[in-house]
Coordinates of C-alpha atoms and ligand atoms in Angstrom, one line a residue:
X22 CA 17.5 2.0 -12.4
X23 CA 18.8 1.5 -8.8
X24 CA 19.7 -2.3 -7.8
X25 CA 18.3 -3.3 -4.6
X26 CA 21.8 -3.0 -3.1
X27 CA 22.0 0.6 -3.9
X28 CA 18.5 0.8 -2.9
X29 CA 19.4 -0.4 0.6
X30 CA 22.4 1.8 0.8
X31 CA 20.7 4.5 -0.5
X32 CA 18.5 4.3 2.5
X33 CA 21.7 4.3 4.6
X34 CA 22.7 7.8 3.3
X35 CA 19.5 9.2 5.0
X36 CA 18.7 10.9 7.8
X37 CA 14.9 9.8 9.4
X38 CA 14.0 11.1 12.9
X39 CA 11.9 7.8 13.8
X40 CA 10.8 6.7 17.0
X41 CA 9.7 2.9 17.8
X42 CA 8.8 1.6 21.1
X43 CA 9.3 5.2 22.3
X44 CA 13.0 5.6 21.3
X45 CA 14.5 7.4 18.6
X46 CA 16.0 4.8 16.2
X47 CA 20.1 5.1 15.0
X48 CA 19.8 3.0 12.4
X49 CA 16.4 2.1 10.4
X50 CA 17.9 -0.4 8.2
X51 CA 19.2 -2.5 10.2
X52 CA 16.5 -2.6 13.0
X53 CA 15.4 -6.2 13.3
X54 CA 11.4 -4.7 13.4
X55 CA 11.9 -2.3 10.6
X56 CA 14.1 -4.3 8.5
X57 CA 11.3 -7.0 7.0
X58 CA 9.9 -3.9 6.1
X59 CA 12.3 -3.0 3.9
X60 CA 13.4 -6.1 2.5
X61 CA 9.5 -5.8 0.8
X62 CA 10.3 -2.9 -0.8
X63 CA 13.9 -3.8 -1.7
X64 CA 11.7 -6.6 -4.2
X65 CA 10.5 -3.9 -6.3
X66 CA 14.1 -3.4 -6.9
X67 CA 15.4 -7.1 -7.2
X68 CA 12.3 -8.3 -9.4
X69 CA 13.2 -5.7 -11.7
X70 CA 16.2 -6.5 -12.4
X71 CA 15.2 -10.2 -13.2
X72 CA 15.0 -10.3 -17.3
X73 CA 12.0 -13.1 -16.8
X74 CA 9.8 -9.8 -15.4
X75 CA 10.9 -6.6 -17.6
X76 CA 7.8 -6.7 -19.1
X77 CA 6.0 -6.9 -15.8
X78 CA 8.6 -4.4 -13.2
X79 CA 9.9 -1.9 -16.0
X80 CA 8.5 0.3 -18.6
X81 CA 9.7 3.1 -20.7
X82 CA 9.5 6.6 -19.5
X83 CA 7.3 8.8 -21.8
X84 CA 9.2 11.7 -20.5
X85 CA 12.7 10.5 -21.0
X86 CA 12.0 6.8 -23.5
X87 CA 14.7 5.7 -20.4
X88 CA 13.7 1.9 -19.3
X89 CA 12.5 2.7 -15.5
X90 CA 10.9 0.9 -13.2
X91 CA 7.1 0.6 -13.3
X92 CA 6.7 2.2 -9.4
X93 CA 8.2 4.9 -11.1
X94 CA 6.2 5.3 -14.4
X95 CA 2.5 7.2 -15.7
X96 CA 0.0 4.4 -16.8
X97 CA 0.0 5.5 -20.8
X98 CA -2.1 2.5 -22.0
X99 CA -4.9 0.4 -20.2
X100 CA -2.3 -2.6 -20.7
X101 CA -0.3 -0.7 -18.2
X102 CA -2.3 -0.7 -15.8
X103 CA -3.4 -4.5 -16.3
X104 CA 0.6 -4.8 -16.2
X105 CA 0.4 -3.0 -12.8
X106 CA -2.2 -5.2 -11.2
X107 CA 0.0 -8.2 -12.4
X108 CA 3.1 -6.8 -10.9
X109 CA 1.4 -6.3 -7.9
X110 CA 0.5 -9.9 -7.6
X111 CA 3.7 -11.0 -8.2
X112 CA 5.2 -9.4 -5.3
X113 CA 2.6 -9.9 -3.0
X114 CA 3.4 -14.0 -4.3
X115 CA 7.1 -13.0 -3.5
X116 CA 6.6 -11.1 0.2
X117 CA 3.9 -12.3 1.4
X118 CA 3.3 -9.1 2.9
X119 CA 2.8 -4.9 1.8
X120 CA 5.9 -4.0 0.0
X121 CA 4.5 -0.5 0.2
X122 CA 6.1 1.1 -2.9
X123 CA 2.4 1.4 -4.9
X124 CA 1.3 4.3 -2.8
X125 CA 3.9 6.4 -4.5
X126 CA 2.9 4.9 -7.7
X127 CA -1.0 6.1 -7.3
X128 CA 0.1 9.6 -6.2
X129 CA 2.2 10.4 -9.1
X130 CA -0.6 9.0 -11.3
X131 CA -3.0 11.3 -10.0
X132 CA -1.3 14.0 -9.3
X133 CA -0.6 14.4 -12.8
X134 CA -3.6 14.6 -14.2
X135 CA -5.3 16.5 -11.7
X136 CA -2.0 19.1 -11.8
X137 CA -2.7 19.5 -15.4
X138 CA -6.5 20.5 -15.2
X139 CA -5.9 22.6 -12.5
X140 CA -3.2 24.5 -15.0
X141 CA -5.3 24.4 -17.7
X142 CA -8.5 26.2 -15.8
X143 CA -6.3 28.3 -13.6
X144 CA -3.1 29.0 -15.6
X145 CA -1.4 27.7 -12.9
X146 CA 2.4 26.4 -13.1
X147 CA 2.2 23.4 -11.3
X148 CA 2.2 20.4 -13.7
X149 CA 5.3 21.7 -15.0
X150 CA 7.0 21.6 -11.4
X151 CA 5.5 18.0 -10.6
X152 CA 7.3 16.9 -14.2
X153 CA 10.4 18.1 -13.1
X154 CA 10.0 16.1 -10.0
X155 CA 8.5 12.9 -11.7
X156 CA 11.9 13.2 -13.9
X157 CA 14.0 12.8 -11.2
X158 CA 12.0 10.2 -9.4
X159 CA 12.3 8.6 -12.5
X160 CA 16.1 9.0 -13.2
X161 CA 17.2 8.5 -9.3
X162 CA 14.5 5.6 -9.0
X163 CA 13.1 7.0 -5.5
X164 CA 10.7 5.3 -4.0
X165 CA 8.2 7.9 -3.0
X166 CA 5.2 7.7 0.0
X167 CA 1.7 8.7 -1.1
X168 CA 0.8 10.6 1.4
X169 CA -3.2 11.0 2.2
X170 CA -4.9 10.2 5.0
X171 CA -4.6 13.1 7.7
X172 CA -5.6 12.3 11.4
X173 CA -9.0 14.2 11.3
X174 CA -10.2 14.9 14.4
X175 CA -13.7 14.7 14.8
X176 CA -15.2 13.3 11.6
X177 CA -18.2 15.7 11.9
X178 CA -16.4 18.6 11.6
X179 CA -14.8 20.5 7.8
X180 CA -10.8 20.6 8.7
X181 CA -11.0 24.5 9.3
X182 CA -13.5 24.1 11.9
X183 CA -11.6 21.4 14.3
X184 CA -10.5 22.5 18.1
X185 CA -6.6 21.9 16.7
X186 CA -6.5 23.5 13.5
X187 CA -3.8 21.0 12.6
X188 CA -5.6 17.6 12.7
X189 CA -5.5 18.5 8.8
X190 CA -2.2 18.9 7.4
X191 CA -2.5 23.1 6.5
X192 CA -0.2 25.8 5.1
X193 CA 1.0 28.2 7.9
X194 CA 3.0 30.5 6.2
X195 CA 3.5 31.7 2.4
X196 CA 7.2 32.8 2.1
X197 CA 8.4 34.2 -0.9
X198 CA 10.4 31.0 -2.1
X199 CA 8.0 28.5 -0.5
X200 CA 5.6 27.6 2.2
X201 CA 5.5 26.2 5.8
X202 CA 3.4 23.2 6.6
X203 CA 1.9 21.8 9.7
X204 CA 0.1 18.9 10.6
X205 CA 0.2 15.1 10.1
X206 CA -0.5 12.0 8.0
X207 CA -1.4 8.4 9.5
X208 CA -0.9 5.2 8.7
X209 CA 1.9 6.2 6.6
X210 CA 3.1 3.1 4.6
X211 CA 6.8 2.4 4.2
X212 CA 7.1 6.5 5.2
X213 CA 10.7 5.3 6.4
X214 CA 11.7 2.9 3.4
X215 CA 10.8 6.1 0.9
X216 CA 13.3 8.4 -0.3
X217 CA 10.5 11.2 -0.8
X218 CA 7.0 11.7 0.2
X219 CA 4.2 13.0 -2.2
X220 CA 1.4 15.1 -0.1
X221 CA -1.8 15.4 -1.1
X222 CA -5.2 16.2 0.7
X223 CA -7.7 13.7 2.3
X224 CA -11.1 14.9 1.4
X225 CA -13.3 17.0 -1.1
X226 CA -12.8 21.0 0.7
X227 CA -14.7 24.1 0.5
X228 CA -13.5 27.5 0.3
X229 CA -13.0 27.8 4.2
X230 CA -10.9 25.0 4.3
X231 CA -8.6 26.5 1.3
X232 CA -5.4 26.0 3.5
X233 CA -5.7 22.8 3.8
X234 CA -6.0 21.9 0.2
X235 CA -2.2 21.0 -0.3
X236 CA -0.1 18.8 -2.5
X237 CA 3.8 19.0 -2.4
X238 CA 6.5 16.4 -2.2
X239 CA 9.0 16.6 0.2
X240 CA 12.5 14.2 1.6
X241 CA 11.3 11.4 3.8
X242 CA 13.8 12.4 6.3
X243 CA 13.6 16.3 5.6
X244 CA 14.2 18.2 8.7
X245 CA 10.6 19.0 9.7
X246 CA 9.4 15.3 9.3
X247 CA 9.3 13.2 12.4
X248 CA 7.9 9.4 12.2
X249 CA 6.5 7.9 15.1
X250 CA 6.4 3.8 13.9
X251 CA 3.0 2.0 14.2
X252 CA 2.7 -1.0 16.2
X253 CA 1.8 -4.2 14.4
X254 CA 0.3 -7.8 17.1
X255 CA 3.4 -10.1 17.5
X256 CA 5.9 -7.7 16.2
X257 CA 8.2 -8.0 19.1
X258 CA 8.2 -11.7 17.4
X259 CA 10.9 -9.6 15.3
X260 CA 13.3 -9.2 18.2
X261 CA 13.6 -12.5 19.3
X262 CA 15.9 -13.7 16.9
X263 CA 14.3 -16.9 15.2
X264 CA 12.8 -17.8 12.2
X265 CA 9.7 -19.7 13.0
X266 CA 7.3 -18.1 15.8
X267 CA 7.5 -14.9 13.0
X268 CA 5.7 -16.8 10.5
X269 CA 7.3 -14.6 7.8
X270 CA 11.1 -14.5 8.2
X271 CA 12.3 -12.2 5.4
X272 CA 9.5 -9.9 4.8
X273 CA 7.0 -7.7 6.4
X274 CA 5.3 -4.1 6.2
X275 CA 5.4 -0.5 8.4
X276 CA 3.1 2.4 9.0
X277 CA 4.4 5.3 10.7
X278 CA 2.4 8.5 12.1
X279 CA 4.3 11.2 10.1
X280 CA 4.3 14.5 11.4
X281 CA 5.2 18.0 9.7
X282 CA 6.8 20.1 12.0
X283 CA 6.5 23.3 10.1
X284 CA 8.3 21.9 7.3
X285 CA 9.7 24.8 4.7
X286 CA 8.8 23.3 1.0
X287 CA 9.9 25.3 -1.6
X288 CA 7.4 26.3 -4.2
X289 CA 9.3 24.3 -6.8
X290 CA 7.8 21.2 -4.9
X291 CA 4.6 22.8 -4.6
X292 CA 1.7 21.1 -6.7
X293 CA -1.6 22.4 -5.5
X294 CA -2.0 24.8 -2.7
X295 CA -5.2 26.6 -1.9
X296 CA -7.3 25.3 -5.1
X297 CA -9.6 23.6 -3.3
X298 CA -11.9 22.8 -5.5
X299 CA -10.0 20.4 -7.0
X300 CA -9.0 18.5 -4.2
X301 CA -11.5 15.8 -4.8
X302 CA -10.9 15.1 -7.9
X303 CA -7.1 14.4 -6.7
X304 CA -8.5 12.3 -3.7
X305 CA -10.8 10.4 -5.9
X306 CA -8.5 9.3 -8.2
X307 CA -5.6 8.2 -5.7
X308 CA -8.3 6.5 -4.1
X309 CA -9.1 5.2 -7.3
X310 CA -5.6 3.8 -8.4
X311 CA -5.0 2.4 -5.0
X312 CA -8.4 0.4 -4.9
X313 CA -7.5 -1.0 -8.4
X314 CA -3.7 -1.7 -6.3
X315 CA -5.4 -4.4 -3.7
X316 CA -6.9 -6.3 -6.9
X317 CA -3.0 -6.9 -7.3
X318 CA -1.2 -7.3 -3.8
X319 CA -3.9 -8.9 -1.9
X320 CA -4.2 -11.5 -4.6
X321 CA -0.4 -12.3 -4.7
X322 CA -0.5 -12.7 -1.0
X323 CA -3.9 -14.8 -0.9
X324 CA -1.9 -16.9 -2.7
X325 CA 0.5 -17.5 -0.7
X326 CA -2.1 -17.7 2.1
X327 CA -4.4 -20.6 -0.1
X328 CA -0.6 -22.4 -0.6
X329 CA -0.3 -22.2 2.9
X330 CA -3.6 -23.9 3.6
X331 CA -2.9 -26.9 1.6
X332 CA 0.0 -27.6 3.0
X333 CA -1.3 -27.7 6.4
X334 CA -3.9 -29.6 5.1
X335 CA -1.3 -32.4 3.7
X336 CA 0.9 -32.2 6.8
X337 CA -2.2 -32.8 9.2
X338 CA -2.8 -36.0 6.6
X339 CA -6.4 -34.4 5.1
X340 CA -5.6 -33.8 2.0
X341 CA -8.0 -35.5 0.3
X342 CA -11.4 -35.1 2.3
X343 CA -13.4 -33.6 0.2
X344 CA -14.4 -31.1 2.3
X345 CA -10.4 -29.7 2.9
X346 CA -10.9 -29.9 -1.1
X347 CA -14.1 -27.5 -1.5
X348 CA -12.7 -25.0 1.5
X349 CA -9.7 -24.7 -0.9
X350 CA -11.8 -24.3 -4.2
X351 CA -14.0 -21.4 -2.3
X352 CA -10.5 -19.8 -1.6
X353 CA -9.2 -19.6 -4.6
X354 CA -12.7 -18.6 -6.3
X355 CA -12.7 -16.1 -4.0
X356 CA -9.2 -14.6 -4.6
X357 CA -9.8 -14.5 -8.4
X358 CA -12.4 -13.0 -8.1
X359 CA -10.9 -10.4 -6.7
X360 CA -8.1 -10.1 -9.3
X361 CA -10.5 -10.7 -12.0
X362 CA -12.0 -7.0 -10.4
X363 CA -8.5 -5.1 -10.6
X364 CA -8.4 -6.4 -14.1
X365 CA -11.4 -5.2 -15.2
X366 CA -10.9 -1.6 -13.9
X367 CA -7.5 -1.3 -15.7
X368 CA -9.0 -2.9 -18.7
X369 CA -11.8 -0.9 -18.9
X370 CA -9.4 2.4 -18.0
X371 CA -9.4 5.8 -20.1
X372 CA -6.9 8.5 -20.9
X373 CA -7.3 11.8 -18.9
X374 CA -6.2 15.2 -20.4
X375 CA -2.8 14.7 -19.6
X376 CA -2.9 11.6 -21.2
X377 CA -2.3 9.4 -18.1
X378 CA -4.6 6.6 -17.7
X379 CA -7.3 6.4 -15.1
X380 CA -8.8 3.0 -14.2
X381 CA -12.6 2.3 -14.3
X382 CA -13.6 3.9 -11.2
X383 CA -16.8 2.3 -10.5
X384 CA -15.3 -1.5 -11.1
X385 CA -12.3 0.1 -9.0
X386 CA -14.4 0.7 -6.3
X387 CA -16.1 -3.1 -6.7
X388 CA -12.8 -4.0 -6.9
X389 CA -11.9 -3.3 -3.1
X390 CA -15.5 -3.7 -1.7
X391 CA -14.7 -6.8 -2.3
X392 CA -11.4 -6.6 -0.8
X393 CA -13.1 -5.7 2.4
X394 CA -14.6 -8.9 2.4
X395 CA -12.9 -12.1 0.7
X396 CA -9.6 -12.2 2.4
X397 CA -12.1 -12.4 5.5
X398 CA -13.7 -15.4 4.6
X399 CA -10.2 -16.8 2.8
X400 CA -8.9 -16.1 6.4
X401 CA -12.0 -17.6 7.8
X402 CA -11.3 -20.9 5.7
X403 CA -7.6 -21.1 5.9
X404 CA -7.9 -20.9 9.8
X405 CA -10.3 -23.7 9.2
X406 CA -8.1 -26.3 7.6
X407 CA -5.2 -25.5 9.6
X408 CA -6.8 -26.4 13.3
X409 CA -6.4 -24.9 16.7
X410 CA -2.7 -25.6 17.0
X411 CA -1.6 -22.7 14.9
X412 CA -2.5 -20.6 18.0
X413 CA -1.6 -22.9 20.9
X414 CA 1.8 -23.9 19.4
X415 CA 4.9 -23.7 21.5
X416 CA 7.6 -21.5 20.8
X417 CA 11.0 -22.0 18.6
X418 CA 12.8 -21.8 21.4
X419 CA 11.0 -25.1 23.3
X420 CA 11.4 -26.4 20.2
X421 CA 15.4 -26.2 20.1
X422 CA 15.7 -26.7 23.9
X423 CA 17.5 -29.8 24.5
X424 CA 15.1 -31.5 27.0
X425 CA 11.6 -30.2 26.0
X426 CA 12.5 -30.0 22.4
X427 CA 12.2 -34.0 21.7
X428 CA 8.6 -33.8 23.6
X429 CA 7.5 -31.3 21.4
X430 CA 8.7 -32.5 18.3
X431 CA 7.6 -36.2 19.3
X432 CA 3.8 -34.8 19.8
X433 CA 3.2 -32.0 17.5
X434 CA 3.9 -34.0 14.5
X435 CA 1.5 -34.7 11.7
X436 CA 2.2 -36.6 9.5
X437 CA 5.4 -39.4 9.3
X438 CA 6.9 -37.7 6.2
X439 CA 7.0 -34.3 7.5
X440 CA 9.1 -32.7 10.4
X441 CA 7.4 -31.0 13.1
X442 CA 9.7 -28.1 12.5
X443 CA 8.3 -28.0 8.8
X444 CA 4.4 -28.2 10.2
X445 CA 5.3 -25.6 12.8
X446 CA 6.5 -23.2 10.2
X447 CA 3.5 -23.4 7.8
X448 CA 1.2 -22.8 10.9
X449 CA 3.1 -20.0 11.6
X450 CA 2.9 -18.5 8.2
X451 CA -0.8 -19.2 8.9
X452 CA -0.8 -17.1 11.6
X453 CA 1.4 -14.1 10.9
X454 CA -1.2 -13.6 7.8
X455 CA -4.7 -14.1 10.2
X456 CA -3.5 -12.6 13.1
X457 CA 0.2 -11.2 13.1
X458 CA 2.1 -8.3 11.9
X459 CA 1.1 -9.4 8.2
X460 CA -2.8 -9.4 8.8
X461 CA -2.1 -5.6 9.3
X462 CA -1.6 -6.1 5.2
X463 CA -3.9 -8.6 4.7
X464 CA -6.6 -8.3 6.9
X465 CA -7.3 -5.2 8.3
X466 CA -5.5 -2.8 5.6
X467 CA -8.1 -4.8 3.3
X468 CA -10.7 -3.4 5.5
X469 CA -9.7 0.6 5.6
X470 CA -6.6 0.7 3.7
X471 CA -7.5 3.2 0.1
X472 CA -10.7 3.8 2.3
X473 CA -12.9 2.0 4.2
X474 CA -16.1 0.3 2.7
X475 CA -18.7 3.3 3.6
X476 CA -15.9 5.4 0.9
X477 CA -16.6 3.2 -1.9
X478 CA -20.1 2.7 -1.5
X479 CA -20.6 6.7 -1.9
X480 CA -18.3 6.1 -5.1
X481 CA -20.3 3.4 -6.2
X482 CA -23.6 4.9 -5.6
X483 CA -22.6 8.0 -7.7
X484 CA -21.1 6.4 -10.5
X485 CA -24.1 3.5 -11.1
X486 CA -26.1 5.6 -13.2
X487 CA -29.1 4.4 -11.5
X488 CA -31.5 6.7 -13.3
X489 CA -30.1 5.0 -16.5
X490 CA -30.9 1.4 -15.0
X491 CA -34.2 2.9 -14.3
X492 CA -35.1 3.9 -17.6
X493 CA -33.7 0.4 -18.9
X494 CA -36.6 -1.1 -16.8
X495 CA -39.4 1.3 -17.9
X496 CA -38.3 0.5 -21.3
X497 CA -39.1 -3.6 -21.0
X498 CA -42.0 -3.0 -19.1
X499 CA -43.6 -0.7 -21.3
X500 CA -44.1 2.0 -18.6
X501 CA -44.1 5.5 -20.7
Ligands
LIG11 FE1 1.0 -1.8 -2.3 FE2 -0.9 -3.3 -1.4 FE3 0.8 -2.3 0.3 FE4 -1.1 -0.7 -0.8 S1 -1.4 -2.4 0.6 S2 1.1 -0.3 -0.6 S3 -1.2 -1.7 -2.8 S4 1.2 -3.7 -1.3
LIG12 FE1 -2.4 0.1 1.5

């Protein structure tokens, strides 16, 4: 396994065309609004080397018996993937923030089941080639970028019949060593932290839209790939240099828009291309995995959010009220049940033909309806208890300027025992995770991030078995 220093240098070594703030960026690592970013993802790498979490951040390859990290590894038991959901919460505890690596963890998982069926019914080869890349992902520790979600166009229209033909990421060309691809994928997490990216397509497709059903992996910084870096409220927080107005001073999250440029992959890296009809079987269960995911991360970083609430309750000197009390019990009712849903998918998870485990998908799919709503009303209730001031708070620097600063530490205090510097920080916390770049993660990736509500409530309406729950009832009331 990598260490997180060879991680980071590893990262070094690359090559990514990214553009922030429309210019193209020298050095990723090192750029004070990408570099949170990747000190989230350089945690999946420190945690695992910790001997306290083994259990937790490694597991044994059932390709190699190697000890690999867990972002790296196919789910073989339903006590994996509990033990995935518990990782995740850890490290959302640890970063307070999206530490990105998962999404590569889902694709691989679903790739390789849905790789093998499509070999089995087709007598296809491509399971074999996504081993061979699963065994160097595994060896060389990569962190890899699940990539799904194309831009789409206009929603009402199949991908072949858009006005750009490339608002869905298509083939162009079949070579005789490989393919050319063109198109994009949005909101790509942690795109420019991952060594490779895994493709796959967005939706169910039909046999018109056979171009566009595509799954290959591909180098993060290969030639054809150009990121353009999303834009998260108070980022620019980054580039001012302190450590209090950005509420979370080590760690943070990215999306970029990545864009294939007719990008040559060769068919060795090709894992679906043209077999449409499986396509939503691979976008189900991604979707699946990755709703199972938030039962994890947004749980470890409610955590931190609920810890942050009670301290700004005890530094505003409320404490005990009994109402502060109750708004913290409905939190943290609220955030288990959320991790009490990601639990019960993985528990309740199944082997596929490959052997890989799939989570529940139904309770997956409770599992982030859920998600779409509770860190809302967490939010809701942490913004509560903390007051007004968390948004009308002076800056760090008035703070540290030598007239001003005395004024504002001498009126912004709470109580005696606790600096104003401390009280500022906890508000800011507060903040980045209602309303700055960490409510991207916490907020509003609950919202659409694996799919927005309207996706799960079509998974949950076809796997209910309501005819089932209908016979149930005619059975007690003694209808024939
Ligand atoms: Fe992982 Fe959560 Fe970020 Fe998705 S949102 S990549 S599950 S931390
Ligand atoms: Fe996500």
């Amino acid at each position: 396994m990598m260490t997180a220093q060879e991680y980071e240098a590893s990262l070094r070594e690359m090559n990514f065309r990214v553009y922030l703030l429309g210019e193209l960026v020298e050095n990723p690592v090192d750029h004070p609004m990408i570099r949170p970013s990747m000190n989230s993802v350089k945690m999946t790498y420190a945690l695992a080397e910790e001997k306290r979490y083994e259990d937790l951040m490694t597991a044994t390859s059932h390709l190699s018996g190697e000890r690999i990290n867990r972002f790296c590894h196919l789910h073989r038991s339903s006590a994996d993937l509990v033990r995935k959901v518990k990782m995740l919460r850890l490290l959302g505890q640890k970063t307070a923030a999206c530490f990105q690596r998962c999404v590569g963890m889902d694709a691989i998982n679903a790739v390789d089941s849905v790789t093998y069926e499509i070999d089995r019914e087709l007598g296809t080869d491509y399971h074999r080639r996504f081993v061979n890349f699963l065994l160097k992902m595994q060896e060389q520790d990569w962190t890899v970028n699940g990539a799904m979600t194309d831009p789409k166009g206009d929603r009402g229209l199949a991908p072949h019949r858009q006005a750009d033909p490339d608002l869905y990421l298509r083939v162009v060309e079949r070579k005789e060593d490989g393919i050319v691809v063109r198109g994009a994928k949005a909101h790509q997490t942690g795109a420019v932290n991952s060594h490779w990216l895994l493709v796959m397509p967005t939706i169910a497709m039909g046999p018109e839209d056979a171009d566009y059903a595509l799954c290959f992996a591909a180098p993060s910084d290969a030639e054809g790939v150009l990121h353009i870096y999303g834009r998260q409220s108070c980022d620019t927080r980054k580039l001012e240099g302190g450590t209090i107005d950005v509420g979370n001073r080590q760690f943070g999250g990215h999306e970029t828009l990545m864009v294939f440029e007719d990008l040559f992959v060769p068919y060795e890296n090709v894992f679906m291309c043209g077999e449409y009809r499986f396509s939503g079987a691979l976008v189900e269960r991604f979707a699946g995995y990755h709703r199972q995911s938030y039962g994890g991360c947004k749980v470890g970083v409610g955590d931190v959010l609920i810890g942050a609430a009670a301290l700004a309750a005890e530094y505003n000197g409320v404490a005990r009220a009994s109402h502060i009390r109750d708004k913290l019990i409905e939190m943290i009712h609220l955030n288990e049940t959320l991790f009490s849903c990601g639990i019960a998918c993985s528990a309740e998870g199944c082997p596929t033909a490959s052997g890989t485990y799939l989570i529940d998908l139904l309770l997956a799919n409770v599992c982030k309806q859920n998600v779409t709503r509770f860190p809302y009303e967490i939010t809701r209730l942490a913004e509560d208890i903390a007051g007004g001031l968390m948004v009308t708070l002076p800056s760090e620097k008035d703070l540290r300027h030598p007239e001003i600063g005395p004024i504002v530490e001498k009126y912004l205090c709470g109580v005696a025992a606790v600096s104003t510097e401390e009280r500022m920080r906890v508000l800011r916390l507060i903040e980045n995770l209602a309303l700055g770049t960490a409510a991207v993660g916490y907020r509003t990736e609950s919202m659409h991030g694996a799919g927005s509500p309207q996706a799960q409530r079509i998974m949950i309406a076809r796997q209910a078995d309501l005819d089932e729950k209908k016979k149930l009832a005619r059975n007690i009331a003694g209808i024939g």
